[in-house]
Amino acid sequence: DTGVSQDPRHKITKRGQNVTFRCDPISEHNRLYWYRQTLGQGPEFLTYFQNEAQLEKSRLLSDRFSAERPKGSFSTLEIQRTEQGDSAMYLCASSPRGSGDEKLFFGSGTQLSVL
Amino acid sequence: GENVEQHPSTLSVQEGDSAVIKCTYSDSASNYFPWYKQELGKRPQLIIDIRSNVGEKKDQRIAVTLNKTAKHFSLHITETQPEDSAVYFCARGGTSYGKLTFGQGTILTVHP
């Protein structure tokens, strides 16, 4: 499968613990996005990278959330001191350079459960 | 604002019937309108999209129409099949690349 891959698929953690998720975008895509989806809702934008630069962050992204894309390839999303309200599906997406770069290709997501 | 309202929240049709899902938006700067299909436990997948310079786009059994003056766009699925059963999300974009605002979703059930 040459699509967007995310790891792990599922993560169960206790409140207060830190968690880190990884996303590997489609190799020729220079834009990478993190979205969050809760049950019964559409995905909500969290943050966006163009190459290694983080160009936009949502107000939803509290100080406990940090994302990196150090070499412009894979990205990590870390949540510190997790809270029960952080439980959600965290989706990564990538898009190609140039015309049509709004076309998002999503990964299968990481389902986070905070107990 | 950037909100997108999507209706209906659930839609049940018989196989072979048509299904229509509608979305409205408020941001006049929106110029990109994709539709995503998400099957249970799977990733959202782009099924069709339209830009603000056209009013209609069709791809086999699915079509999208856009009325930019009224700020609404719709997904039309004809000759529905059970495998069309899924959650469908509309979205708007254009103010920032890849920053899409999604609707709340429509659960489509196609009965054989």
CSV table of C-alpha atoms in Angstrom, one decimal:
chain,number,residue,atom,x,y,z
A,1,ASP,CA,0.0,0.0,0.0
A,2,THR,CA,1.6,3.3,-1.1
A,3,GLY,CA,-0.9,5.5,0.6
A,4,VAL,CA,-0.6,7.5,3.8
A,5,SER,CA,0.4,5.2,6.7
A,6,GLN,CA,-0.1,5.9,10.4
A,7,ASP,CA,1.2,4.1,13.4
A,8,PRO,CA,-0.1,2.9,15.8
A,9,ARG,CA,-3.7,2.1,14.6
A,10,HIS,CA,-4.9,2.0,18.2
A,11,LYS,CA,-3.6,3.5,21.4
A,12,ILE,CA,-5.0,3.1,24.9
A,13,THR,CA,-3.4,5.3,27.6
A,14,LYS,CA,-4.1,6.5,31.1
A,15,ARG,CA,-5.0,10.1,31.8
A,16,GLY,CA,-1.8,12.1,32.3
A,17,GLN,CA,0.4,10.0,30.1
A,18,ASN,CA,2.2,11.3,27.0
A,19,VAL,CA,1.5,9.7,23.6
A,20,THR,CA,3.2,10.0,20.2
A,21,PHE,CA,1.8,9.1,16.8
A,22,ARG,CA,3.6,8.8,13.5
A,23,CYS,CA,2.5,9.6,10.0
A,24,ASP,CA,4.3,8.7,6.7
A,25,PRO,CA,2.8,10.6,3.8
A,26,ILE,CA,2.7,9.6,0.2
A,27,SER,CA,6.3,10.1,-0.9
A,28,GLU,CA,5.9,12.7,-3.5
A,29,HIS,CA,3.5,14.9,-1.5
A,30,ASN,CA,5.1,17.9,0.2
A,31,ARG,CA,2.1,18.9,2.2
A,32,LEU,CA,1.1,17.1,5.4
A,33,TYR,CA,-1.9,17.7,7.7
A,34,TRP,CA,-3.2,16.4,11.0
A,35,TYR,CA,-6.9,16.3,11.6
A,36,ARG,CA,-9.0,15.0,14.5
A,37,GLN,CA,-12.3,13.2,14.3
A,38,THR,CA,-14.7,12.4,17.1
A,39,LEU,CA,-17.6,9.9,16.8
A,40,GLY,CA,-20.4,11.2,14.5
A,41,GLN,CA,-18.4,14.3,13.4
A,42,GLY,CA,-16.4,15.3,10.4
A,43,PRO,CA,-12.6,15.7,10.7
A,44,GLU,CA,-11.4,18.9,12.3
A,45,PHE,CA,-8.2,20.6,11.1
A,46,LEU,CA,-5.3,20.7,13.6
A,47,THR,CA,-2.2,21.7,11.8
A,48,TYR,CA,-0.4,21.8,8.4
A,49,PHE,CA,3.2,21.4,7.2
A,50,GLN,CA,4.7,22.3,3.9
A,51,ASN,CA,7.9,20.4,3.7
A,52,GLU,CA,9.4,20.8,7.2
A,53,ALA,CA,7.7,24.1,8.0
A,54,GLN,CA,4.6,24.1,10.2
A,55,LEU,CA,2.6,26.9,8.5
A,56,GLU,CA,-0.7,26.8,10.4
A,57,LYS,CA,-2.1,25.6,13.7
A,58,SER,CA,-5.7,25.5,14.7
A,59,ARG,CA,-7.0,27.1,17.9
A,60,LEU,CA,-8.0,23.6,18.8
A,61,LEU,CA,-4.4,22.7,19.2
A,62,SER,CA,-3.6,23.4,22.9
A,63,ASP,CA,-0.1,23.8,24.3
A,64,ARG,CA,-0.2,20.1,25.2
A,65,PHE,CA,-0.1,19.2,21.5
A,66,SER,CA,3.0,19.4,19.4
A,67,ALA,CA,3.7,18.3,15.9
A,68,GLU,CA,7.0,18.0,14.0
A,69,ARG,CA,8.1,17.1,10.5
A,70,PRO,CA,11.9,17.4,10.9
A,71,LYS,CA,13.1,16.3,7.5
A,72,GLY,CA,10.0,17.1,5.5
A,73,SER,CA,9.0,13.4,5.2
A,74,PHE,CA,7.3,11.7,8.1
A,75,SER,CA,5.6,13.6,10.9
A,76,THR,CA,4.9,13.0,14.6
A,77,LEU,CA,2.1,14.3,16.7
A,78,GLU,CA,2.7,14.3,20.5
A,79,ILE,CA,0.1,14.8,23.2
A,80,GLN,CA,1.4,15.5,26.6
A,81,ARG,CA,-0.6,15.0,29.9
A,82,THR,CA,-3.5,13.4,28.0
A,83,GLU,CA,-7.0,14.1,29.1
A,84,GLN,CA,-10.2,12.1,28.5
A,85,GLY,CA,-11.3,14.8,26.1
A,86,ASP,CA,-8.4,13.9,23.8
A,87,SER,CA,-10.0,10.6,23.0
A,88,ALA,CA,-10.6,10.7,19.2
A,89,MET,CA,-9.4,9.4,15.9
A,90,TYR,CA,-6.3,11.3,14.8
A,91,LEU,CA,-6.0,11.4,11.0
A,92,CYS,CA,-3.0,12.3,8.9
A,93,ALA,CA,-3.4,13.4,5.3
A,94,SER,CA,-1.1,14.5,2.6
A,95,SER,CA,-1.5,16.4,-0.7
A,96,PRO,CA,0.5,16.9,-3.8
A,97,ARG,CA,2.4,20.0,-4.9
A,98,GLY,CA,0.8,22.4,-7.3
A,99,SER,CA,-2.6,22.3,-8.9
A,100,GLY,CA,-5.0,20.1,-7.0
A,101,ASP,CA,-3.1,20.5,-3.8
A,102,GLU,CA,-6.2,20.7,-1.8
A,103,LYS,CA,-7.0,17.0,-2.6
A,104,LEU,CA,-6.3,15.3,0.7
A,105,PHE,CA,-5.3,11.7,0.9
A,106,PHE,CA,-6.0,10.4,4.4
A,107,GLY,CA,-4.4,7.7,6.4
A,108,SER,CA,-6.4,5.1,8.3
A,109,GLY,CA,-5.9,7.1,11.5
A,110,THR,CA,-4.8,6.4,15.1
A,111,GLN,CA,-7.7,5.8,17.5
A,112,LEU,CA,-6.7,7.2,20.9
A,113,SER,CA,-8.6,6.2,24.0
A,114,VAL,CA,-7.7,8.0,27.2
A,115,LEU,CA,-8.9,6.1,30.3
B,1,GLY,CA,-17.5,32.0,9.6
B,2,GLU,CA,-16.1,28.8,8.1
B,3,ASN,CA,-18.8,26.5,9.2
B,4,VAL,CA,-20.5,24.0,6.8
B,5,GLU,CA,-24.0,22.8,7.5
B,6,GLN,CA,-24.9,19.4,6.0
B,7,HIS,CA,-28.3,17.8,5.7
B,8,PRO,CA,-29.8,15.3,6.2
B,9,SER,CA,-27.9,13.6,9.0
B,10,THR,CA,-29.3,10.2,7.9
B,11,LEU,CA,-30.7,9.1,4.6
B,12,SER,CA,-32.2,5.7,3.8
B,13,VAL,CA,-33.1,4.7,0.2
B,14,GLN,CA,-33.9,1.6,-1.7
B,15,GLU,CA,-31.4,0.2,-4.1
B,16,GLY,CA,-31.7,1.9,-7.5
B,17,ASP,CA,-33.1,5.1,-6.1
B,18,SER,CA,-31.3,8.4,-6.1
B,19,ALA,CA,-29.8,10.1,-3.0
B,20,VAL,CA,-29.1,13.8,-2.6
B,21,ILE,CA,-27.1,15.4,0.2
B,22,LYS,CA,-26.9,19.2,0.6
B,23,CYS,CA,-24.4,21.5,2.2
B,24,THR,CA,-24.4,25.2,2.8
B,25,TYR,CA,-21.5,27.4,3.7
B,26,SER,CA,-21.0,31.1,4.7
B,27,ASP,CA,-17.4,32.0,3.8
B,28,SER,CA,-17.5,33.8,0.4
B,29,ALA,CA,-13.8,33.1,0.0
B,30,SER,CA,-14.5,29.3,-0.4
B,31,ASN,CA,-13.6,28.1,-3.8
B,32,TYR,CA,-13.1,24.3,-3.4
B,33,PHE,CA,-15.8,21.8,-2.4
B,34,PRO,CA,-14.9,18.1,-2.1
B,35,TRP,CA,-17.0,15.2,-1.0
B,36,TYR,CA,-15.5,12.3,1.0
B,37,LYS,CA,-16.9,8.8,1.6
B,38,GLN,CA,-16.0,7.1,4.9
B,39,GLU,CA,-16.9,3.4,5.4
B,40,LEU,CA,-17.1,2.1,9.0
B,41,GLY,CA,-13.6,2.0,10.5
B,42,LYS,CA,-11.9,3.2,7.4
B,43,ARG,CA,-10.3,6.3,6.1
B,44,PRO,CA,-12.2,9.2,4.4
B,45,GLN,CA,-11.8,8.9,0.7
B,46,LEU,CA,-12.3,11.7,-1.8
B,47,ILE,CA,-15.0,10.7,-4.3
B,48,ILE,CA,-15.6,13.9,-6.2
B,49,ASP,CA,-14.7,17.6,-5.9
B,50,ILE,CA,-15.7,20.9,-7.6
B,51,ARG,CA,-14.1,24.3,-7.9
B,52,SER,CA,-16.0,27.5,-7.8
B,53,ASN,CA,-15.5,28.3,-11.5
B,54,VAL,CA,-17.9,25.4,-12.5
B,55,GLY,CA,-21.5,24.7,-11.6
B,56,GLU,CA,-21.6,21.0,-12.0
B,57,LYS,CA,-19.3,18.0,-12.3
B,58,LYS,CA,-20.2,14.4,-12.9
B,59,ASP,CA,-18.4,11.1,-12.6
B,60,GLN,CA,-20.4,8.0,-13.5
B,61,ARG,CA,-23.2,7.7,-10.9
B,62,ILE,CA,-22.1,10.6,-8.8
B,63,ALA,CA,-22.4,14.3,-9.5
B,64,VAL,CA,-21.9,17.5,-7.6
B,65,THR,CA,-23.7,20.8,-8.2
B,66,LEU,CA,-22.6,24.2,-6.9
B,67,ASN,CA,-24.6,27.4,-6.5
B,68,LYS,CA,-22.0,30.0,-5.4
B,69,THR,CA,-24.6,32.8,-5.2
B,70,ALA,CA,-26.7,30.9,-2.7
B,71,LYS,CA,-23.6,29.3,-1.1
B,72,HIS,CA,-24.8,25.7,-1.3
B,73,PHE,CA,-23.6,22.6,-3.0
B,74,SER,CA,-25.1,19.1,-3.3
B,75,LEU,CA,-24.0,15.5,-3.9
B,76,HIS,CA,-26.2,13.4,-6.2
B,77,ILE,CA,-25.9,9.6,-6.3
B,78,THR,CA,-28.0,7.9,-8.9
B,79,GLU,CA,-28.9,4.2,-9.2
B,80,THR,CA,-27.7,3.6,-5.6
B,81,GLN,CA,-26.2,0.2,-4.6
B,82,PRO,CA,-25.8,-1.4,-1.2
B,83,GLU,CA,-22.0,-0.7,-1.4
B,84,ASP,CA,-22.8,3.1,-1.5
B,85,SER,CA,-23.8,2.7,2.2
B,86,ALA,CA,-21.3,4.8,4.2
B,87,VAL,CA,-21.0,8.2,5.9
B,88,TYR,CA,-20.6,11.1,3.4
B,89,PHE,CA,-18.9,14.3,4.3
B,90,CYS,CA,-18.9,17.6,2.4
B,91,ALA,CA,-16.2,20.1,2.9
B,92,ARG,CA,-15.1,23.6,1.9
B,93,GLY,CA,-11.7,25.0,1.3
B,94,GLY,CA,-9.8,27.7,-0.5
B,95,THR,CA,-8.7,30.1,2.2
B,96,SER,CA,-5.7,27.9,3.0
B,97,TYR,CA,-4.4,25.0,1.1
B,98,GLY,CA,-5.6,21.7,2.5
B,99,LYS,CA,-7.3,23.3,5.4
B,100,LEU,CA,-10.8,21.9,4.9
B,101,THR,CA,-13.8,22.6,7.0
B,102,PHE,CA,-16.0,19.5,7.0
B,103,GLY,CA,-19.8,19.1,7.4
B,104,GLN,CA,-21.2,16.9,10.1
B,105,GLY,CA,-21.7,13.9,7.8
B,106,THR,CA,-24.7,12.0,6.4
B,107,ILE,CA,-25.2,8.4,7.1
B,108,LEU,CA,-26.4,6.8,3.9
B,109,THR,CA,-28.1,3.4,4.0
B,110,VAL,CA,-29.0,1.7,0.7
B,111,HIS,CA,-31.4,-1.2,1.3
B,112,PRO,CA,-31.2,-4.1,-1.2
